[in-house]
mmCIF file of the C-alpha atoms, coordinates in Angstrom:
data_MODEL
# 
_entry.id   MODEL 
# 
loop_
_atom_site.group_PDB 
_atom_site.id 
_atom_site.type_symbol 
_atom_site.label_atom_id 
_atom_site.label_alt_id 
_atom_site.label_comp_id 
_atom_site.label_asym_id 
_atom_site.label_entity_id 
_atom_site.label_seq_id 
_atom_site.pdbx_PDB_ins_code 
_atom_site.Cartn_x 
_atom_site.Cartn_y 
_atom_site.Cartn_z 
_atom_site.occupancy 
_atom_site.B_iso_or_equiv 
_atom_site.pdbx_formal_charge 
_atom_site.auth_seq_id 
_atom_site.auth_comp_id 
_atom_site.auth_asym_id 
_atom_site.auth_atom_id 
_atom_site.pdbx_PDB_model_num 
ATOM 1   C CA . ALA A 1 1   ? -308.558 -154.304 60.858 1.00 0.00 ? 1   ALA A CA 1 
ATOM 2   C CA . VAL A 1 2   ? -305.186 -152.655 60.778 1.00 0.00 ? 2   VAL A CA 1 
ATOM 3   C CA . VAL A 1 3   ? -302.398 -155.128 61.402 1.00 0.00 ? 3   VAL A CA 1 
ATOM 4   C CA . SER A 1 4   ? -299.866 -154.156 64.011 1.00 0.00 ? 4   SER A CA 1 
ATOM 5   C CA . THR A 1 5   ? -296.139 -154.273 63.488 1.00 0.00 ? 5   THR A CA 1 
ATOM 6   C CA . GLN A 1 6   ? -295.970 -157.162 65.958 1.00 0.00 ? 6   GLN A CA 1 
ATOM 7   C CA . SER A 1 7   ? -297.504 -159.495 63.377 1.00 0.00 ? 7   SER A CA 1 
ATOM 8   C CA . THR A 1 8   ? -295.834 -158.026 60.274 1.00 0.00 ? 8   THR A CA 1 
ATOM 9   C CA . GLY A 1 9   ? -292.317 -158.000 61.721 1.00 0.00 ? 9   GLY A CA 1 
ATOM 10  C CA . PRO A 1 10  ? -291.760 -161.781 61.705 1.00 0.00 ? 10  PRO A CA 1 
ATOM 11  C CA . VAL A 1 11  ? -293.344 -162.113 58.270 1.00 0.00 ? 11  VAL A CA 1 
ATOM 12  C CA . ALA A 1 12  ? -291.158 -159.332 56.876 1.00 0.00 ? 12  ALA A CA 1 
ATOM 13  C CA . ALA A 1 13  ? -288.086 -160.968 58.422 1.00 0.00 ? 13  ALA A CA 1 
ATOM 14  C CA . GLY A 1 14  ? -289.008 -164.265 56.774 1.00 0.00 ? 14  GLY A CA 1 
ATOM 15  C CA . VAL A 1 15  ? -289.536 -162.676 53.361 1.00 0.00 ? 15  VAL A CA 1 
ATOM 16  C CA . VAL A 1 16  ? -286.249 -160.765 53.536 1.00 0.00 ? 16  VAL A CA 1 
ATOM 17  C CA . THR A 1 17  ? -284.369 -163.850 54.725 1.00 0.00 ? 17  THR A CA 1 
ATOM 18  C CA . ASN A 1 18  ? -285.803 -165.921 51.878 1.00 0.00 ? 18  ASN A CA 1 
ATOM 19  C CA . TRP A 1 19  ? -284.773 -163.305 49.306 1.00 0.00 ? 19  TRP A CA 1 
ATOM 20  C CA . ILE A 1 20  ? -281.236 -163.156 50.700 1.00 0.00 ? 20  ILE A CA 1 
ATOM 21  C CA . LEU A 1 21  ? -280.944 -166.939 50.643 1.00 0.00 ? 21  LEU A CA 1 
ATOM 22  C CA . PHE A 1 22  ? -282.408 -167.103 47.129 1.00 0.00 ? 22  PHE A CA 1 
ATOM 23  C CA . PHE A 1 23  ? -279.800 -164.704 45.739 1.00 0.00 ? 23  PHE A CA 1 
ATOM 24  C CA . PHE A 1 24  ? -277.001 -166.420 47.675 1.00 0.00 ? 24  PHE A CA 1 
ATOM 25  C CA . VAL A 1 25  ? -277.935 -169.854 46.304 1.00 0.00 ? 25  VAL A CA 1 
ATOM 26  C CA . ALA A 1 26  ? -278.342 -168.494 42.756 1.00 0.00 ? 26  ALA A CA 1 
ATOM 27  C CA . ASN A 1 27  ? -274.891 -166.922 42.965 1.00 0.00 ? 27  ASN A CA 1 
ATOM 28  C CA . VAL A 1 28  ? -273.326 -170.170 44.191 1.00 0.00 ? 28  VAL A CA 1 
ATOM 29  C CA . ILE A 1 29  ? -275.005 -172.218 41.445 1.00 0.00 ? 29  ILE A CA 1 
ATOM 30  C CA . PHE A 1 30  ? -273.864 -169.961 38.627 1.00 0.00 ? 30  PHE A CA 1 
ATOM 31  C CA . LYS A 1 31  ? -270.379 -169.605 40.113 1.00 0.00 ? 31  LYS A CA 1 
ATOM 32  C CA . GLN A 1 32  ? -270.011 -173.410 40.178 1.00 0.00 ? 32  GLN A CA 1 
ATOM 33  C CA . ILE A 1 33  ? -271.162 -173.659 36.572 1.00 0.00 ? 33  ILE A CA 1 
ATOM 34  C CA . ARG A 1 34  ? -268.650 -171.003 35.475 1.00 0.00 ? 34  ARG A CA 1 
ATOM 35  C CA . THR A 1 35  ? -265.831 -172.635 37.466 1.00 0.00 ? 35  THR A CA 1 
ATOM 36  C CA . LYS A 1 36  ? -266.571 -176.065 36.061 1.00 0.00 ? 36  LYS A CA 1 
ATOM 37  C CA . ALA A 1 37  ? -266.757 -174.653 32.543 1.00 0.00 ? 37  ALA A CA 1 
ATOM 38  C CA . ASP A 1 38  ? -263.281 -173.114 32.961 1.00 0.00 ? 38  ASP A CA 1 
ATOM 39  C CA . GLN A 1 39  ? -261.658 -176.197 34.561 1.00 0.00 ? 39  GLN A CA 1 
ATOM 40  C CA . SER A 1 40  ? -262.946 -179.170 32.601 1.00 0.00 ? 40  SER A CA 1 
ATOM 41  C CA . PRO A 1 41  ? -263.291 -179.582 28.864 1.00 0.00 ? 41  PRO A CA 1 
ATOM 42  C CA . GLU A 1 42  ? -266.915 -180.725 28.983 1.00 0.00 ? 42  GLU A CA 1 
ATOM 43  C CA . SER A 1 43  ? -268.871 -180.789 25.809 1.00 0.00 ? 43  SER A CA 1 
ATOM 44  C CA . GLN A 1 44  ? -270.784 -177.639 25.025 1.00 0.00 ? 44  GLN A CA 1 
ATOM 45  C CA . SER A 1 45  ? -274.099 -179.519 25.102 1.00 0.00 ? 45  SER A CA 1 
ATOM 46  C CA . GLU A 1 46  ? -273.563 -180.687 28.701 1.00 0.00 ? 46  GLU A CA 1 
ATOM 47  C CA . LEU A 1 47  ? -272.678 -177.175 29.828 1.00 0.00 ? 47  LEU A CA 1 
ATOM 48  C CA . THR A 1 48  ? -275.714 -175.760 28.030 1.00 0.00 ? 48  THR A CA 1 
ATOM 49  C CA . LEU A 1 49  ? -277.917 -178.376 29.720 1.00 0.00 ? 49  LEU A CA 1 
ATOM 50  C CA . LYS A 1 50  ? -276.577 -177.457 33.174 1.00 0.00 ? 50  LYS A CA 1 
ATOM 51  C CA . ILE A 1 51  ? -277.189 -173.768 32.538 1.00 0.00 ? 51  ILE A CA 1 
ATOM 52  C CA . LYS A 1 52  ? -280.751 -174.499 31.403 1.00 0.00 ? 52  LYS A CA 1 
ATOM 53  C CA . GLN A 1 53  ? -281.360 -176.623 34.503 1.00 0.00 ? 53  GLN A CA 1 
ATOM 54  C CA . ALA A 1 54  ? -280.057 -173.877 36.792 1.00 0.00 ? 54  ALA A CA 1 
ATOM 55  C CA . LYS A 1 55  ? -282.203 -171.245 35.084 1.00 0.00 ? 55  LYS A CA 1 
ATOM 56  C CA . SER A 1 56  ? -285.259 -173.523 35.348 1.00 0.00 ? 56  SER A CA 1 
ATOM 57  C CA . ALA A 1 57  ? -284.654 -174.097 39.051 1.00 0.00 ? 57  ALA A CA 1 
ATOM 58  C CA . LEU A 1 58  ? -284.349 -170.369 39.678 1.00 0.00 ? 58  LEU A CA 1 
ATOM 59  C CA . ALA A 1 59  ? -287.444 -169.633 37.592 1.00 0.00 ? 59  ALA A CA 1 
ATOM 60  C CA . ILE A 1 60  ? -289.620 -172.137 39.475 1.00 0.00 ? 60  ILE A CA 1 
ATOM 61  C CA . SER A 1 61  ? -288.306 -170.799 42.784 1.00 0.00 ? 61  SER A CA 1 
ATOM 62  C CA . SER A 1 62  ? -289.327 -167.308 41.728 1.00 0.00 ? 62  SER A CA 1 
ATOM 63  C CA . LEU A 1 63  ? -292.772 -168.471 40.647 1.00 0.00 ? 63  LEU A CA 1 
ATOM 64  C CA . LEU A 1 64  ? -293.359 -170.289 43.919 1.00 0.00 ? 64  LEU A CA 1 
ATOM 65  C CA . GLY A 1 65  ? -292.252 -167.313 46.008 1.00 0.00 ? 65  GLY A CA 1 
ATOM 66  C CA . LEU A 1 66  ? -294.145 -164.644 44.082 1.00 0.00 ? 66  LEU A CA 1 
ATOM 67  C CA . GLY A 1 67  ? -297.531 -165.568 45.556 1.00 0.00 ? 67  GLY A CA 1 
ATOM 68  C CA . TRP A 1 68  ? -296.220 -165.327 49.090 1.00 0.00 ? 68  TRP A CA 1 
ATOM 69  C CA . ILE A 1 69  ? -294.823 -161.872 48.423 1.00 0.00 ? 69  ILE A CA 1 
ATOM 70  C CA . VAL A 1 70  ? -298.326 -160.834 47.357 1.00 0.00 ? 70  VAL A CA 1 
ATOM 71  C CA . GLY A 1 71  ? -299.648 -162.496 50.527 1.00 0.00 ? 71  GLY A CA 1 
ATOM 72  C CA . PHE A 1 72  ? -297.273 -160.376 52.585 1.00 0.00 ? 72  PHE A CA 1 
ATOM 73  C CA . PHE A 1 73  ? -299.010 -157.251 51.294 1.00 0.00 ? 73  PHE A CA 1 
ATOM 74  C CA . LEU A 1 74  ? -302.332 -158.621 52.519 1.00 0.00 ? 74  LEU A CA 1 
ATOM 75  C CA . LEU A 1 75  ? -301.093 -158.026 56.060 1.00 0.00 ? 75  LEU A CA 1 
ATOM 76  C CA . PHE A 1 76  ? -301.335 -154.297 55.437 1.00 0.00 ? 76  PHE A CA 1 
ATOM 77  C CA . ASN A 1 77  ? -305.096 -154.366 54.952 1.00 0.00 ? 77  ASN A CA 1 
ATOM 78  C CA . ASN A 1 78  ? -306.723 -151.202 56.219 1.00 0.00 ? 78  ASN A CA 1 
ATOM 79  C CA . ALA A 1 79  ? -309.922 -151.055 58.257 1.00 0.00 ? 79  ALA A CA 1 
ATOM 80  C CA . ASN A 1 80  ? -312.260 -150.673 55.292 1.00 0.00 ? 80  ASN A CA 1 
ATOM 81  C CA . TYR A 1 81  ? -312.478 -153.488 52.777 1.00 0.00 ? 81  TYR A CA 1 
ATOM 82  C CA . SER A 1 82  ? -311.760 -152.172 49.296 1.00 0.00 ? 82  SER A CA 1 
ATOM 83  C CA . GLU A 1 83  ? -311.650 -153.446 45.739 1.00 0.00 ? 83  GLU A CA 1 
ATOM 84  C CA . ILE A 1 84  ? -307.862 -153.395 45.880 1.00 0.00 ? 84  ILE A CA 1 
ATOM 85  C CA . THR A 1 85  ? -307.954 -155.798 48.828 1.00 0.00 ? 85  THR A CA 1 
ATOM 86  C CA . ALA A 1 86  ? -310.224 -158.154 46.874 1.00 0.00 ? 86  ALA A CA 1 
ATOM 87  C CA . ILE A 1 87  ? -307.917 -158.001 43.857 1.00 0.00 ? 87  ILE A CA 1 
ATOM 88  C CA . VAL A 1 88  ? -304.834 -158.722 45.961 1.00 0.00 ? 88  VAL A CA 1 
ATOM 89  C CA . ARG A 1 89  ? -306.617 -161.658 47.648 1.00 0.00 ? 89  ARG A CA 1 
ATOM 90  C CA . TRP A 1 90  ? -307.597 -163.130 44.270 1.00 0.00 ? 90  TRP A CA 1 
ATOM 91  C CA . LEU A 1 91  ? -304.063 -162.590 42.979 1.00 0.00 ? 91  LEU A CA 1 
ATOM 92  C CA . PHE A 1 92  ? -302.716 -164.419 46.032 1.00 0.00 ? 92  PHE A CA 1 
ATOM 93  C CA . ILE A 1 93  ? -305.083 -167.339 45.401 1.00 0.00 ? 93  ILE A CA 1 
ATOM 94  C CA . LEU A 1 94  ? -304.330 -167.501 41.681 1.00 0.00 ? 94  LEU A CA 1 
ATOM 95  C CA . LEU A 1 95  ? -300.577 -167.422 42.219 1.00 0.00 ? 95  LEU A CA 1 
ATOM 96  C CA . ASN A 1 96  ? -300.540 -170.029 44.992 1.00 0.00 ? 96  ASN A CA 1 
ATOM 97  C CA . ALA A 1 97  ? -303.197 -172.459 43.754 1.00 0.00 ? 97  ALA A CA 1 
ATOM 98  C CA . PRO A 1 98  ? -301.168 -173.943 40.867 1.00 0.00 ? 98  PRO A CA 1 
ATOM 99  C CA . GLN A 1 99  ? -297.972 -174.445 42.881 1.00 0.00 ? 99  GLN A CA 1 
ATOM 100 C CA . GLY A 1 100 ? -298.313 -178.220 43.022 1.00 0.00 ? 100 GLY A CA 1 
ATOM 101 C CA . LEU A 1 101 ? -298.938 -178.368 39.290 1.00 0.00 ? 101 LEU A CA 1 
ATOM 102 C CA . LEU A 1 102 ? -295.918 -176.159 38.606 1.00 0.00 ? 102 LEU A CA 1 
ATOM 103 C CA . VAL A 1 103 ? -293.668 -178.396 40.683 1.00 0.00 ? 103 VAL A CA 1 
ATOM 104 C CA . PHE A 1 104 ? -295.019 -181.456 38.854 1.00 0.00 ? 104 PHE A CA 1 
ATOM 105 C CA . VAL A 1 105 ? -294.558 -179.919 35.388 1.00 0.00 ? 105 VAL A CA 1 
ATOM 106 C CA . PHE A 1 106 ? -291.124 -178.383 35.958 1.00 0.00 ? 106 PHE A CA 1 
ATOM 107 C CA . HIS A 1 107 ? -289.653 -181.254 37.943 1.00 0.00 ? 107 HIS A CA 1 
# 
């Protein structure tokens, strides 16, 4: 069935809001790292570790959100079930199924 804009509007708003917040938080994290690097004479290894941790946090956030972006496109399913719909559904499942494992491994 075709999904009306009444059900896609809130989902789209949530996705857009999450992307805005993601980029805002990433900007704040990297700005703090740069500021701290300029102000205090920390050892290079500590600064490198903080940069790696920030990049890891942003990478895992991207991985966890990617499946839900694919899920958003499932809302635009047309009336006839197609192979593309099946592929997108499987992609959604494959991207979201290992989320717990990814959190465990990267944390």
